[in-house]
Coordinates of C-alpha atoms and ligand atoms in Angstrom, one line a residue:
Chain B
M1 CA -27.1 -16.1 -9.6
E2 CA -27.4 -19.9 -9.9
I3 CA -25.4 -21.6 -7.2
I4 CA -24.6 -25.2 -6.6
V5 CA -23.3 -26.3 -3.2
C6 CA -21.7 -29.6 -2.7
I7 CA -22.4 -31.1 0.7
K8 CA -21.1 -34.1 2.6
H9 CA -22.9 -36.0 5.4
V10 CA -20.1 -36.9 7.9
P11 CA -19.8 -38.5 11.3
E12 CA -19.1 -36.2 14.2
T13 CA -15.8 -37.6 15.6
A14 CA -14.2 -34.9 17.7
E15 CA -16.0 -36.1 20.8
A16 CA -16.9 -39.7 19.8
D17 CA -15.1 -42.9 20.8
I18 CA -13.7 -44.1 17.5
T19 CA -12.9 -47.8 16.9
I20 CA -11.4 -49.4 13.9
D21 CA -13.6 -52.3 12.7
E22 CA -12.6 -56.0 12.1
S23 CA -11.6 -55.4 8.5
G24 CA -9.0 -52.9 9.7
K25 CA -10.0 -50.6 6.8
R26 CA -12.9 -48.7 8.3
I27 CA -14.1 -47.3 11.5
E28 CA -17.3 -48.5 13.3
V29 CA -20.0 -45.9 12.4
E30 CA -23.1 -47.5 14.0
D31 CA -23.0 -45.4 17.1
L32 CA -21.8 -42.1 15.5
V33 CA -24.0 -39.1 14.9
F34 CA -23.9 -37.8 11.3
D35 CA -24.4 -34.2 10.3
I36 CA -23.4 -31.7 7.6
N37 CA -19.6 -31.4 7.2
E38 CA -18.5 -28.3 9.2
W39 CA -17.0 -26.5 6.2
D40 CA -20.0 -27.3 4.0
D41 CA -22.2 -25.7 6.7
Y42 CA -20.5 -22.4 6.0
A43 CA -20.6 -23.0 2.2
L44 CA -24.3 -23.5 2.3
E45 CA -24.8 -20.4 4.4
E46 CA -22.7 -18.4 2.0
A47 CA -24.8 -19.7 -0.9
V48 CA -28.1 -18.8 0.7
Q49 CA -26.8 -15.3 1.7
L50 CA -25.7 -14.7 -1.9
K51 CA -29.0 -15.7 -3.2
E52 CA -30.8 -13.5 -0.8
K53 CA -28.7 -10.6 -1.9
L54 CA -28.5 -11.3 -5.7
G55 CA -31.5 -13.4 -6.5
G56 CA -31.3 -16.8 -8.2
S57 CA -31.4 -20.2 -6.7
V58 CA -29.4 -22.7 -4.6
T59 CA -29.1 -26.4 -5.3
A60 CA -27.6 -28.6 -2.6
M61 CA -25.9 -31.8 -3.9
T62 CA -24.4 -34.8 -2.2
V63 CA -22.8 -38.1 -3.1
G64 CA -23.7 -40.9 -0.7
S65 CA -26.4 -43.1 0.7
E66 CA -30.0 -42.3 1.6
E67 CA -28.9 -41.4 5.1
G68 CA -27.6 -38.2 3.6
D69 CA -31.3 -37.1 3.2
S70 CA -31.4 -35.7 6.8
T71 CA -28.5 -33.3 5.8
L72 CA -30.1 -32.4 2.5
R73 CA -33.3 -31.6 4.3
K74 CA -31.5 -29.4 6.6
C75 CA -30.1 -27.5 3.6
L76 CA -33.6 -27.2 2.2
A77 CA -34.8 -25.9 5.5
R78 CA -32.0 -23.3 5.6
G79 CA -32.8 -21.9 2.2
A80 CA -31.7 -24.2 -0.5
D81 CA -34.3 -24.5 -3.3
R82 CA -33.4 -28.0 -4.6
A83 CA -31.6 -31.0 -3.3
I84 CA -30.0 -33.7 -5.4
R85 CA -28.5 -37.0 -4.1
L86 CA -26.1 -39.0 -6.2
T87 CA -26.5 -42.6 -5.1
D88 CA -25.5 -45.9 -6.5
K89 CA -24.0 -49.1 -5.1
A90 CA -21.1 -48.6 -7.6
F91 CA -20.2 -45.3 -5.9
E92 CA -19.3 -46.9 -2.6
G93 CA -15.6 -46.7 -1.8
S94 CA -15.0 -43.6 -3.9
D95 CA -12.1 -41.5 -2.9
G96 CA -11.9 -37.7 -3.5
Y97 CA -11.1 -38.1 -7.2
A98 CA -14.0 -40.5 -7.9
T99 CA -16.3 -38.4 -5.9
A100 CA -15.4 -35.3 -8.0
K101 CA -16.1 -37.3 -11.2
I102 CA -19.6 -38.2 -10.0
L103 CA -20.3 -34.6 -9.1
H104 CA -19.0 -33.5 -12.4
R105 CA -21.4 -35.6 -14.4
A106 CA -24.3 -34.2 -12.4
I107 CA -23.3 -30.6 -12.5
K108 CA -22.3 -30.3 -16.1
E109 CA -26.0 -30.8 -17.1
L110 CA -27.1 -27.9 -14.8
P111 CA -27.0 -24.2 -15.3
Y112 CA -24.6 -22.5 -12.8
D113 CA -22.7 -19.3 -12.2
L114 CA -21.0 -20.4 -9.0
I115 CA -20.2 -23.7 -7.3
L116 CA -19.4 -23.8 -3.6
T117 CA -17.8 -26.6 -1.6
G118 CA -16.3 -26.8 1.9
A119 CA -12.5 -26.3 2.0
Q120 CA -12.3 -29.9 3.2
A121 CA -14.3 -32.6 4.8
G122 CA -13.8 -33.4 8.5
D123 CA -13.7 -37.2 8.0
D124 CA -11.2 -38.1 5.3
G125 CA -9.8 -34.6 4.9
Y126 CA -8.6 -34.7 1.3
A127 CA -9.2 -31.0 0.6
Q128 CA -9.3 -32.1 -3.0
V129 CA -12.8 -32.6 -4.3
G130 CA -13.6 -29.0 -5.1
V131 CA -10.5 -28.2 -7.1
T132 CA -10.7 -31.5 -9.0
L133 CA -14.3 -30.8 -9.8
A134 CA -13.3 -27.3 -11.1
E135 CA -10.7 -28.8 -13.4
L136 CA -13.1 -31.4 -14.7
L137 CA -15.7 -28.7 -15.4
G138 CA -13.0 -26.4 -16.9
V139 CA -13.8 -23.4 -14.6
P140 CA -11.4 -21.4 -12.4
H141 CA -11.3 -22.0 -8.7
A142 CA -10.1 -20.5 -5.4
T143 CA -9.7 -22.4 -2.2
M144 CA -10.1 -21.6 1.5
V145 CA -12.1 -18.4 0.9
K146 CA -13.1 -16.0 3.7
K147 CA -14.8 -13.3 1.6
V148 CA -16.7 -13.3 -1.7
E149 CA -17.8 -10.3 -3.8
F150 CA -19.0 -9.9 -7.3
S151 CA -18.8 -7.3 -10.0
G152 CA -20.1 -8.1 -13.5
D153 CA -18.8 -11.5 -14.5
Q154 CA -16.0 -11.4 -12.0
A155 CA -15.7 -12.8 -8.5
R156 CA -13.4 -11.1 -6.1
V157 CA -12.4 -13.4 -3.2
N158 CA -10.1 -13.4 -0.2
R159 CA -8.2 -16.6 0.2
E160 CA -6.8 -17.4 3.6
L161 CA -3.1 -18.2 3.7
E162 CA -0.9 -19.3 6.6
G163 CA -0.6 -17.0 9.6
G164 CA -3.7 -15.0 9.0
L165 CA -2.4 -13.5 5.8
E166 CA -5.0 -13.2 2.9
A167 CA -4.6 -13.1 -0.8
V168 CA -7.2 -11.2 -2.9
I169 CA -7.9 -13.0 -6.2
E170 CA -10.2 -12.1 -9.1
M171 CA -11.8 -14.8 -11.2
K172 CA -14.1 -15.0 -14.2
L173 CA -17.5 -16.6 -13.6
P174 CA -18.6 -19.3 -13.6
A175 CA -16.1 -20.4 -10.9
L176 CA -15.7 -22.8 -8.0
I177 CA -14.9 -21.6 -4.5
T178 CA -14.0 -23.7 -1.5
I179 CA -15.2 -22.1 1.7
Q180 CA -13.3 -21.7 4.9
T181 CA -15.0 -21.7 8.3
G182 CA -15.7 -18.3 9.9
I183 CA -16.7 -16.6 6.6
N184 CA -20.3 -16.1 8.0
E185 CA -22.5 -17.2 10.8
P186 CA -24.5 -20.3 9.8
R187 CA -28.2 -19.7 10.7
Y188 CA -30.3 -22.0 12.8
V189 CA -33.1 -23.9 11.2
S190 CA -36.6 -22.6 12.0
I191 CA -39.3 -25.0 12.9
M192 CA -41.3 -23.7 10.0
G193 CA -38.4 -24.3 7.7
I194 CA -38.0 -27.9 8.8
R195 CA -41.7 -28.6 8.4
K196 CA -41.8 -27.2 4.9
A197 CA -38.6 -29.0 3.9
K198 CA -40.1 -32.4 4.9
S199 CA -42.4 -32.4 1.9
K200 CA -39.8 -31.1 -0.6
E201 CA -38.5 -33.5 -3.2
I202 CA -35.0 -34.9 -3.1
K203 CA -34.0 -35.9 -6.6
V204 CA -31.9 -39.1 -6.8
L205 CA -29.6 -39.9 -9.6
G206 CA -27.5 -43.1 -10.1
L207 CA -24.7 -44.5 -12.3
K208 CA -27.0 -44.9 -15.4
E209 CA -28.7 -41.5 -15.2
L210 CA -25.3 -39.9 -14.9
G211 CA -23.8 -41.8 -17.9
L212 CA -21.0 -43.1 -15.8
K213 CA -19.3 -46.5 -16.2
E214 CA -18.7 -48.8 -13.2
D215 CA -14.9 -48.7 -13.5
E216 CA -14.9 -44.8 -13.4
V217 CA -16.3 -44.7 -9.9
G218 CA -16.0 -46.5 -6.5
K219 CA -12.8 -48.4 -5.7
A220 CA -12.1 -49.0 -9.4
G221 CA -12.2 -45.4 -10.3
S222 CA -10.3 -44.2 -7.3
W223 CA -6.6 -43.2 -7.0
M224 CA -6.3 -44.4 -3.4
T225 CA -7.0 -47.8 -1.9
V226 CA -7.0 -48.2 1.9
E227 CA -4.7 -50.9 3.1
R228 CA -5.2 -50.5 6.8
M229 CA -6.1 -48.1 9.6
F230 CA -4.3 -47.7 12.9
V231 CA -4.0 -45.5 15.9
P232 CA -1.5 -42.7 15.3
P233 CA 1.8 -42.9 17.3
V234 CA 2.4 -40.5 20.1
E235 CA 5.0 -37.8 19.9
K236 CA 5.4 -37.5 23.6
E237 CA 4.5 -40.0 26.4
V238 CA 1.8 -38.2 28.3
E239 CA 1.4 -38.7 32.0
I240 CA -2.3 -38.8 32.8
L241 CA -3.1 -37.3 36.2
E242 CA -5.6 -39.5 38.0
G243 CA -7.9 -38.9 41.0
T244 CA -10.7 -36.7 42.0
S245 CA -11.0 -33.2 40.5
D246 CA -9.6 -31.9 43.7
E247 CA -6.6 -34.3 43.6
V248 CA -6.0 -33.6 40.0
T249 CA -5.9 -29.8 40.3
T250 CA -3.6 -30.1 43.4
K251 CA -1.3 -32.1 41.2
I252 CA -1.4 -29.6 38.4
T253 CA -0.7 -26.8 40.9
D254 CA 2.2 -28.7 42.4
I255 CA 3.7 -29.2 38.9
L256 CA 3.3 -25.5 38.1
R257 CA 4.9 -24.5 41.4
A258 CA 7.8 -26.9 40.9
K259 CA 8.5 -25.4 37.5
G260 CA 8.3 -21.9 38.9
L261 CA 5.3 -21.1 36.8
I262 CA 3.2 -19.7 39.7
Chain M
M1 CA 18.1 -40.4 -15.0
T2 CA 14.5 -40.1 -13.8
E3 CA 13.8 -37.2 -11.5
L4 CA 12.0 -36.6 -8.3
F5 CA 10.5 -33.1 -8.2
V6 CA 10.1 -31.0 -5.1
L7 CA 8.1 -27.8 -5.8
A8 CA 9.5 -24.9 -3.8
E9 CA 7.0 -22.6 -2.1
H10 CA 7.7 -18.9 -1.6
R11 CA 5.8 -15.9 -0.6
Q12 CA 6.7 -12.3 -0.3
G13 CA 10.3 -12.9 -1.0
E14 CA 10.8 -15.8 1.4
I15 CA 11.1 -19.5 0.7
R16 CA 8.7 -21.3 3.0
D17 CA 10.0 -23.8 5.6
V18 CA 7.9 -26.7 4.2
T19 CA 10.1 -26.6 1.0
F20 CA 13.2 -27.7 3.0
E21 CA 11.2 -30.3 4.9
L22 CA 10.1 -31.8 1.5
L23 CA 13.7 -31.6 0.1
T24 CA 14.9 -33.6 3.1
K25 CA 12.3 -36.3 2.6
G26 CA 12.8 -36.0 -1.2
K27 CA 16.5 -36.7 -0.8
E28 CA 15.9 -39.9 1.1
L29 CA 13.3 -41.1 -1.4
A30 CA 15.6 -40.2 -4.4
K31 CA 18.4 -42.2 -2.9
K32 CA 16.2 -45.2 -2.3
T33 CA 14.8 -45.2 -5.8
S34 CA 18.0 -44.1 -7.6
T35 CA 16.5 -40.9 -9.0
D36 CA 17.7 -37.4 -9.1
L37 CA 16.3 -34.8 -6.7
T38 CA 15.3 -31.7 -8.6
A39 CA 13.9 -28.6 -6.9
I40 CA 11.5 -26.5 -9.0
V41 CA 11.0 -22.8 -8.4
L42 CA 8.6 -20.6 -10.3
G43 CA 9.0 -16.9 -9.7
H44 CA 10.4 -13.6 -10.7
N45 CA 13.9 -12.6 -9.8
A46 CA 14.1 -16.1 -8.2
G47 CA 18.0 -16.2 -8.4
N48 CA 18.5 -16.0 -4.6
H49 CA 15.9 -18.7 -4.0
A50 CA 17.6 -20.9 -6.5
K51 CA 20.9 -20.5 -4.8
R52 CA 19.5 -21.6 -1.5
L53 CA 17.7 -24.5 -3.0
A54 CA 20.9 -25.7 -4.7
D55 CA 22.3 -26.6 -1.3
H56 CA 19.4 -29.1 -0.9
A57 CA 19.0 -30.7 -4.4
K58 CA 21.0 -32.2 -7.2
R59 CA 19.4 -29.7 -9.7
V60 CA 17.3 -26.6 -9.5
L61 CA 15.0 -25.7 -12.4
V62 CA 14.1 -22.0 -12.4
I63 CA 11.2 -20.7 -14.4
E64 CA 11.3 -16.9 -14.5
D65 CA 8.3 -14.8 -15.3
P66 CA 6.8 -11.7 -13.7
R67 CA 3.5 -13.5 -13.8
L68 CA 4.9 -16.1 -11.5
E69 CA 6.0 -13.8 -8.7
N70 CA 2.8 -14.1 -6.7
F71 CA 1.1 -17.5 -6.7
N72 CA -1.8 -17.8 -9.2
S73 CA -2.9 -21.4 -9.7
E74 CA -3.8 -20.9 -13.3
A75 CA -0.3 -19.6 -14.3
Y76 CA 1.5 -22.2 -12.1
Q77 CA -0.6 -25.0 -13.5
M78 CA 0.2 -24.0 -17.1
V79 CA 3.9 -24.1 -16.4
L80 CA 4.0 -27.2 -14.3
S81 CA 1.8 -29.3 -16.5
Q82 CA 4.2 -28.7 -19.4
L83 CA 7.3 -29.3 -17.2
I84 CA 5.9 -32.6 -15.8
S85 CA 4.7 -33.8 -19.2
Q86 CA 8.2 -33.2 -20.7
R87 CA 10.4 -34.4 -17.9
K88 CA 8.2 -37.1 -16.5
P89 CA 9.3 -37.1 -12.8
S90 CA 8.5 -40.3 -10.9
L91 CA 7.0 -38.1 -8.1
T92 CA 6.2 -34.5 -7.5
L93 CA 6.1 -33.3 -3.9
M94 CA 4.5 -30.1 -2.6
G95 CA 3.2 -28.8 0.7
H96 CA -0.3 -29.4 1.8
T97 CA -0.6 -25.7 2.3
A98 CA -2.7 -22.8 1.0
F99 CA -0.4 -23.1 -2.0
G100 CA -0.5 -26.9 -2.6
V101 CA -4.2 -27.2 -1.9
D102 CA -5.0 -24.7 -4.6
L103 CA -2.7 -26.2 -7.1
A104 CA -2.3 -30.0 -6.8
P105 CA -5.8 -31.3 -7.5
S106 CA -6.3 -29.5 -10.8
L107 CA -2.7 -30.2 -11.9
A108 CA -3.1 -33.9 -11.2
T109 CA -6.4 -34.0 -12.9
E110 CA -5.1 -32.3 -16.0
L111 CA -2.1 -34.6 -16.2
N112 CA -4.2 -37.6 -15.2
L113 CA -1.7 -38.5 -12.5
P114 CA -2.8 -39.9 -9.2
L115 CA -2.8 -37.5 -6.3
A116 CA -2.5 -38.2 -2.6
T117 CA -3.1 -35.2 -0.4
D118 CA -2.2 -34.3 3.2
C119 CA 0.2 -37.2 3.7
V120 CA 2.3 -37.6 6.8
D121 CA 4.5 -40.2 5.2
L122 CA 5.2 -41.9 1.9
D123 CA 7.3 -44.7 0.6
F124 CA 7.9 -46.7 -2.5
E125 CA 7.3 -50.4 -1.8
G126 CA 8.7 -52.0 -4.9
E127 CA 6.8 -50.3 -7.7
T128 CA 3.9 -49.2 -5.5
L129 CA 3.6 -45.8 -3.8
T130 CA 2.1 -46.1 -0.3
V131 CA 1.2 -43.1 1.8
I132 CA 0.1 -42.5 5.3
R133 CA -2.7 -40.0 5.9
Q134 CA -4.5 -38.8 9.1
V135 CA -8.2 -38.9 9.1
Y136 CA -11.1 -38.2 11.5
G137 CA -9.5 -35.1 12.9
G138 CA -6.3 -36.9 13.7
K139 CA -7.8 -39.8 15.6
V140 CA -6.9 -42.5 13.0
N141 CA -4.1 -43.0 10.5
V142 CA -4.7 -44.7 7.2
K143 CA -2.1 -46.5 5.1
A144 CA -3.2 -46.4 1.5
R145 CA -1.8 -47.6 -1.8
V146 CA -1.9 -45.2 -4.7
R147 CA -2.9 -46.5 -8.1
K148 CA 0.1 -47.5 -10.2
S149 CA 1.2 -44.8 -12.6
E150 CA 4.3 -43.5 -14.3
G151 CA 4.2 -40.4 -12.0
Y152 CA 2.5 -39.2 -8.9
I153 CA 1.7 -36.0 -7.1
V154 CA 1.7 -35.9 -3.3
T155 CA 1.0 -33.1 -1.0
I156 CA 2.7 -33.3 2.4
R157 CA 1.5 -31.9 5.7
P158 CA 3.8 -29.1 6.9
A159 CA 6.0 -29.6 9.9
T160 CA 5.9 -33.4 9.4
F161 CA 9.5 -33.9 8.3
E162 CA 12.4 -32.2 10.0
T163 CA 14.7 -30.3 7.8
E164 CA 18.3 -31.6 7.8
E165 CA 21.1 -29.2 7.2
G166 CA 23.5 -31.7 5.7
T167 CA 26.5 -30.9 3.5
P168 CA 25.4 -28.6 0.6
L169 CA 24.6 -30.6 -2.5
G170 CA 25.8 -27.9 -4.8
G171 CA 22.9 -28.5 -7.2
K172 CA 23.2 -27.3 -10.8
I173 CA 20.9 -24.3 -11.5
V174 CA 19.2 -24.4 -14.8
T175 CA 17.0 -21.6 -16.0
I176 CA 14.1 -22.6 -18.3
E177 CA 12.3 -20.1 -20.4
S178 CA 8.8 -19.4 -19.3
P179 CA 6.3 -21.2 -21.4
L180 CA 3.6 -18.7 -20.6
S181 CA 2.8 -17.1 -23.9
E182 CA -0.8 -16.2 -23.8
D183 CA -2.4 -14.2 -21.1
I184 CA -3.6 -15.6 -17.9
E185 CA -7.2 -15.6 -18.8
Y186 CA -9.3 -16.5 -15.8
K187 CA -7.6 -15.7 -12.6
R188 CA -5.7 -12.7 -11.3
F189 CA -3.7 -12.1 -8.1
I190 CA -4.6 -8.7 -6.8
E191 CA -2.9 -8.2 -3.4
Y192 CA -2.0 -9.5 0.0
V193 CA -4.0 -8.4 3.0
Q194 CA -2.1 -8.5 6.3
P195 CA -3.9 -9.4 9.4
P196 CA -4.5 -6.5 11.7
A197 CA -2.0 -6.2 14.6
G198 CA -3.6 -7.5 17.8
E199 CA -3.9 -5.9 21.2
V200 CA -1.7 -8.5 22.8
D201 CA 1.3 -10.3 21.4
I202 CA 0.4 -13.9 22.3
T203 CA 3.8 -15.1 21.1
A204 CA 5.5 -13.1 23.9
A205 CA 3.5 -14.6 26.8
D206 CA 5.0 -17.1 29.2
S207 CA 1.8 -18.8 30.0
L208 CA -1.1 -19.5 27.7
I209 CA -4.5 -21.0 28.4
G210 CA -5.8 -22.4 25.1
I211 CA -9.5 -22.9 24.9
G212 CA -11.5 -24.9 22.2
R213 CA -14.9 -25.9 21.2
G214 CA -15.2 -28.0 24.4
I215 CA -16.1 -24.8 26.3
K216 CA -19.4 -25.0 24.5
D217 CA -21.0 -21.6 25.1
A218 CA -20.0 -18.0 25.1
D219 CA -21.4 -17.8 28.7
N220 CA -18.4 -19.9 29.8
M221 CA -15.9 -17.3 28.5
P222 CA -15.7 -15.3 31.8
M223 CA -14.7 -18.5 33.7
M224 CA -11.9 -19.1 31.2
E225 CA -10.8 -15.4 31.3
E226 CA -10.6 -15.7 35.1
L227 CA -8.5 -18.8 35.0
A228 CA -6.0 -17.0 32.6
A229 CA -6.0 -13.9 34.8
T230 CA -5.4 -16.0 38.0
L231 CA -2.5 -17.7 36.3
G232 CA -1.1 -14.4 35.0
G233 CA -1.4 -15.8 31.5
V234 CA -3.1 -14.9 28.3
L235 CA -6.2 -16.6 26.9
V236 CA -5.7 -18.0 23.4
C237 CA -7.8 -20.5 21.4
S238 CA -8.5 -22.9 18.6
R239 CA -10.1 -21.8 15.4
P240 CA -13.8 -22.4 16.2
I241 CA -13.6 -19.9 19.0
V242 CA -12.5 -17.2 16.5
D243 CA -15.1 -18.3 14.0
K244 CA -17.7 -17.8 16.6
E245 CA -16.1 -14.4 17.4
W246 CA -15.7 -15.2 21.1
L247 CA -12.1 -14.1 20.8
P248 CA -10.4 -11.9 18.2
A249 CA -8.4 -13.5 15.4
D250 CA -5.0 -12.5 16.9
R251 CA -5.7 -15.0 19.7
Q252 CA -5.9 -18.0 17.4
V253 CA -3.1 -20.6 17.6
G254 CA -2.3 -22.8 14.6
T255 CA -1.5 -22.8 11.0
S256 CA -3.9 -20.0 10.0
G257 CA -3.2 -18.2 13.3
K258 CA 0.0 -17.8 15.3
T259 CA 2.8 -20.2 16.3
V260 CA 3.6 -20.0 20.0
K261 CA 6.2 -21.5 22.2
P262 CA 5.4 -20.4 25.8
K263 CA 6.8 -22.0 29.0
L264 CA 3.3 -23.3 29.7
Y265 CA 0.3 -24.1 27.4
I266 CA -2.8 -25.5 29.1
A267 CA -5.2 -26.8 26.4
V268 CA -8.8 -26.9 27.6
G269 CA -11.5 -28.6 25.4
I270 CA -9.2 -28.7 22.4
S271 CA -9.2 -31.9 20.3
G272 CA -5.8 -31.4 18.8
A273 CA -6.3 -31.1 15.0
F274 CA -2.9 -30.9 13.3
Q275 CA -3.6 -27.3 12.3
H276 CA -3.7 -26.5 16.0
L277 CA -0.9 -28.7 17.1
T278 CA 1.5 -27.2 14.5
G279 CA 1.1 -23.9 16.3
M280 CA 1.8 -25.1 19.9
K281 CA 3.4 -28.4 20.1
N282 CA 6.8 -27.0 20.8
S283 CA 5.7 -25.3 24.0
D284 CA 8.0 -26.2 27.0
L285 CA 5.2 -27.7 29.1
I286 CA 1.8 -28.8 27.8
I287 CA -1.1 -29.8 30.0
A288 CA -4.3 -30.9 28.3
I289 CA -7.7 -31.1 29.8
N290 CA -10.2 -33.1 27.7
K291 CA -12.9 -35.6 28.5
D292 CA -12.0 -37.8 25.5
P293 CA -9.0 -40.0 26.4
K294 CA -8.3 -40.5 22.7
A295 CA -8.2 -36.8 21.8
P296 CA -5.0 -36.2 19.7
I297 CA -4.0 -33.4 22.0
F298 CA -2.8 -36.0 24.5
R299 CA -0.2 -37.2 21.9
V300 CA 1.8 -34.0 22.3
A301 CA 1.0 -33.2 26.0
D302 CA 3.3 -33.7 29.0
Y303 CA 0.4 -34.1 31.4
G304 CA -3.2 -34.9 30.7
V305 CA -6.5 -34.8 32.6
V306 CA -9.3 -36.9 31.2
E307 CA -12.3 -35.2 32.8
D308 CA -15.1 -32.8 32.2
L309 CA -13.4 -29.4 32.0
F310 CA -16.3 -27.8 33.9
K311 CA -15.3 -29.9 37.0
I312 CA -11.6 -29.0 36.6
V313 CA -11.5 -25.4 35.7
P314 CA -13.1 -23.8 38.8
S315 CA -11.1 -26.0 41.2
L316 CA -7.9 -25.3 39.3
K317 CA -8.6 -21.6 39.4
S318 CA -9.0 -21.6 43.2
K319 CA -5.9 -23.8 43.8
I320 CA -3.7 -21.6 41.7
S321 CA -5.2 -18.5 43.4
E322 CA -4.3 -20.1 46.8
A323 CA -0.8 -21.0 45.7
R324 CA -0.2 -17.5 44.5
E325 CA -1.4 -16.0 47.7
A326 CA 0.7 -18.3 49.8
H327 CA 3.7 -17.2 47.6
T328 CA 3.3 -13.5 48.1
Ligands
FAD401 C1 -6.9 -24.6 6.2 C2 -7.2 -24.8 7.6 C3 -6.6 -24.0 8.6 C4 -6.9 -24.2 9.9 N1 -6.2 -23.5 10.9 C5 -6.5 -23.7 12.2 C6 -5.7 -22.9 13.2 O1 -4.9 -22.1 12.9 N2 -6.0 -23.2 14.5 C7 -6.9 -24.2 14.9 O2 -7.1 -24.4 16.1 N3 -7.6 -24.8 14.0 C8 -7.4 -24.6 12.6 N4 -8.2 -25.3 11.7 C9 -9.3 -26.1 12.2 C10 -9.0 -27.5 12.7 O3 -8.9 -28.4 11.6 C11 -10.0 -28.0 13.7 O4 -11.3 -27.9 13.1 C12 -10.0 -27.2 15.0 O5 -8.7 -27.0 15.5 C13 -10.8 -27.8 16.0 O6 -11.0 -27.0 17.2 P1 -11.3 -27.6 18.6 O7 -10.2 -28.6 19.0 O8 -11.5 -26.5 19.5 O9 -12.7 -28.3 18.4 P2 -13.1 -29.9 18.3 O10 -12.2 -30.6 17.3 O11 -14.6 -29.9 18.1 O12 -12.7 -30.4 19.7 C14 -13.4 -30.1 20.9 C15 -12.8 -31.0 22.0 O13 -13.4 -30.6 23.3 C16 -13.6 -31.8 24.1 N5 -14.7 -31.5 25.0 C17 -16.0 -31.2 24.7 N6 -16.6 -31.0 25.8 C18 -15.8 -31.1 26.9 C19 -15.9 -31.0 28.3 N7 -17.0 -30.7 28.9 N8 -14.8 -31.2 29.0 C20 -13.6 -31.5 28.5 N9 -13.4 -31.6 27.1 C21 -14.5 -31.4 26.3 C22 -13.9 -32.9 23.0 O14 -13.6 -34.1 23.6 C23 -13.0 -32.5 21.9 O15 -11.8 -33.1 21.9 C24 -7.9 -25.1 10.4 C25 -8.5 -25.9 9.4 C26 -8.2 -25.7 8.0 C27 -8.9 -26.6 7.0

């Protein structure tokens, strides 16, 4: 089975101090740590497990700057056979739609039975690139998948719906599947794997090689233009309990006692 | 008159809440832009759905077909792309749900209409559609302009707008013949799989301790179990804890888990992604413990502690324990 996995190199923001930069349209990224997008981590693992079971190969692909190489190398170390980075000055500022167009140009030239992406990216959270890409390629798709099986030219997948309900869907291959977290247990990279991956080639393709025009990608080729960023409003005014750990936990206990909760 | 479409979402015979949230927002936008609010429902034996929707829209378009009973994006896209090409609504709204996420991007791409996903607000400013989206796990909001077009598709985050039960609008119900002629070629809906019933019903507990990725390691689970036991509450969690299999799936709070409304919810090391907040923000009393003062969880909490949870939890456990002993 020939599998292509689309990967995004994203900043880790759950624990980081995020500040909006002077332009008001971006966040400061200098001090942030970048890594593989959480959902893509599971997508890559699924691809590698399918390859191990069914044979074939895995190609990891990303749109972005050279900095994404560390993530691509991690993919190689974890079992991807090839890595392709789609990079061009003209791609900067691409939204989900423009990103899907770039991936489409690269993927349509390659052999594939299955394309995997994450269900969404943890940074801009469009949850859109995979399904848009499927439509551009003219292949069926299923989103937020927690289980994948194959028989003949059919993929049988469990989609995760709200409240823990799942829907079982059958699709003809080739197909595109967006992967939900928890579908597998992403493996750790072995030291050996990292060493080997260092010398592997990362193929780089730009606007010209992909036969794209400047106005199809980047800001010009996007549906969305950022006007400004701001801190979300609060829904409730929180009272922050200050003091030493001991003082704070006394306060919590007092609150719970006053409310009859202990 | 131009129409504004709201696509109704239903599953296993029930219209989903998000539909009425969208109709409430749709009504406001239709009024502002002098367009007609039209609810669209695709289904089989959808008459009852249509009647309910008629209270909330000027018009209800019903497309009846056995192949539309259970959601299949391929069939839904065929029907909707025809309908949208013919009637050219100024805007089509749907939920940013398992349904909308599977449908909107391919539909928009086929129709070459701009799409904005997971929006928490939207407005027409003159001719321009602007949307507000939340990014970076809920830490930042973005206001964005959508490229000018004769129509747009927007998916809206569930539980963003409150449903208003105004005077019934008495919308006209119009049944349209299903345009599905050929077979659905690529994709088939097979069945639903219900989640297994859990050991404990977390929706029935008065006190919940919710733990998140901040607890870092499986070795810290006993400490959290002890806190819950001392409090006489039940340990629940955010999704990563279930993904790592530290707790079973029936303990997960959020959109893909359970919605809870206990008397007390203590969130420990949970950032507060919207998928989690949707499941717990209506709890009576919310206390959040997180070392990041900007964590979105603090935006829905009553009390907050900005501190390393490993300093707070042991002390809290012994204080509660003392208080309980003094009480008995
Ligand atoms: C379709 C879909 C459905 C989903 N459904 C759900 C759902 O039902 N429920 C759900 O929860 N999520 C769900 N998610 C996932 C959701 O988007 C988030 O990824 C998830 O909620 C994050 O969990 P978390 O807050 O535990 O982890 P993180 O976002 O990683 O946050 C960890 C927090 O711990 C804090 N922390 C770390 N160390 C410490 C310390 N020592 N002391 C104090 N604080 C510390 C950090 O500051 C941070 O705020 C869903 C996602 C998708 C795409």
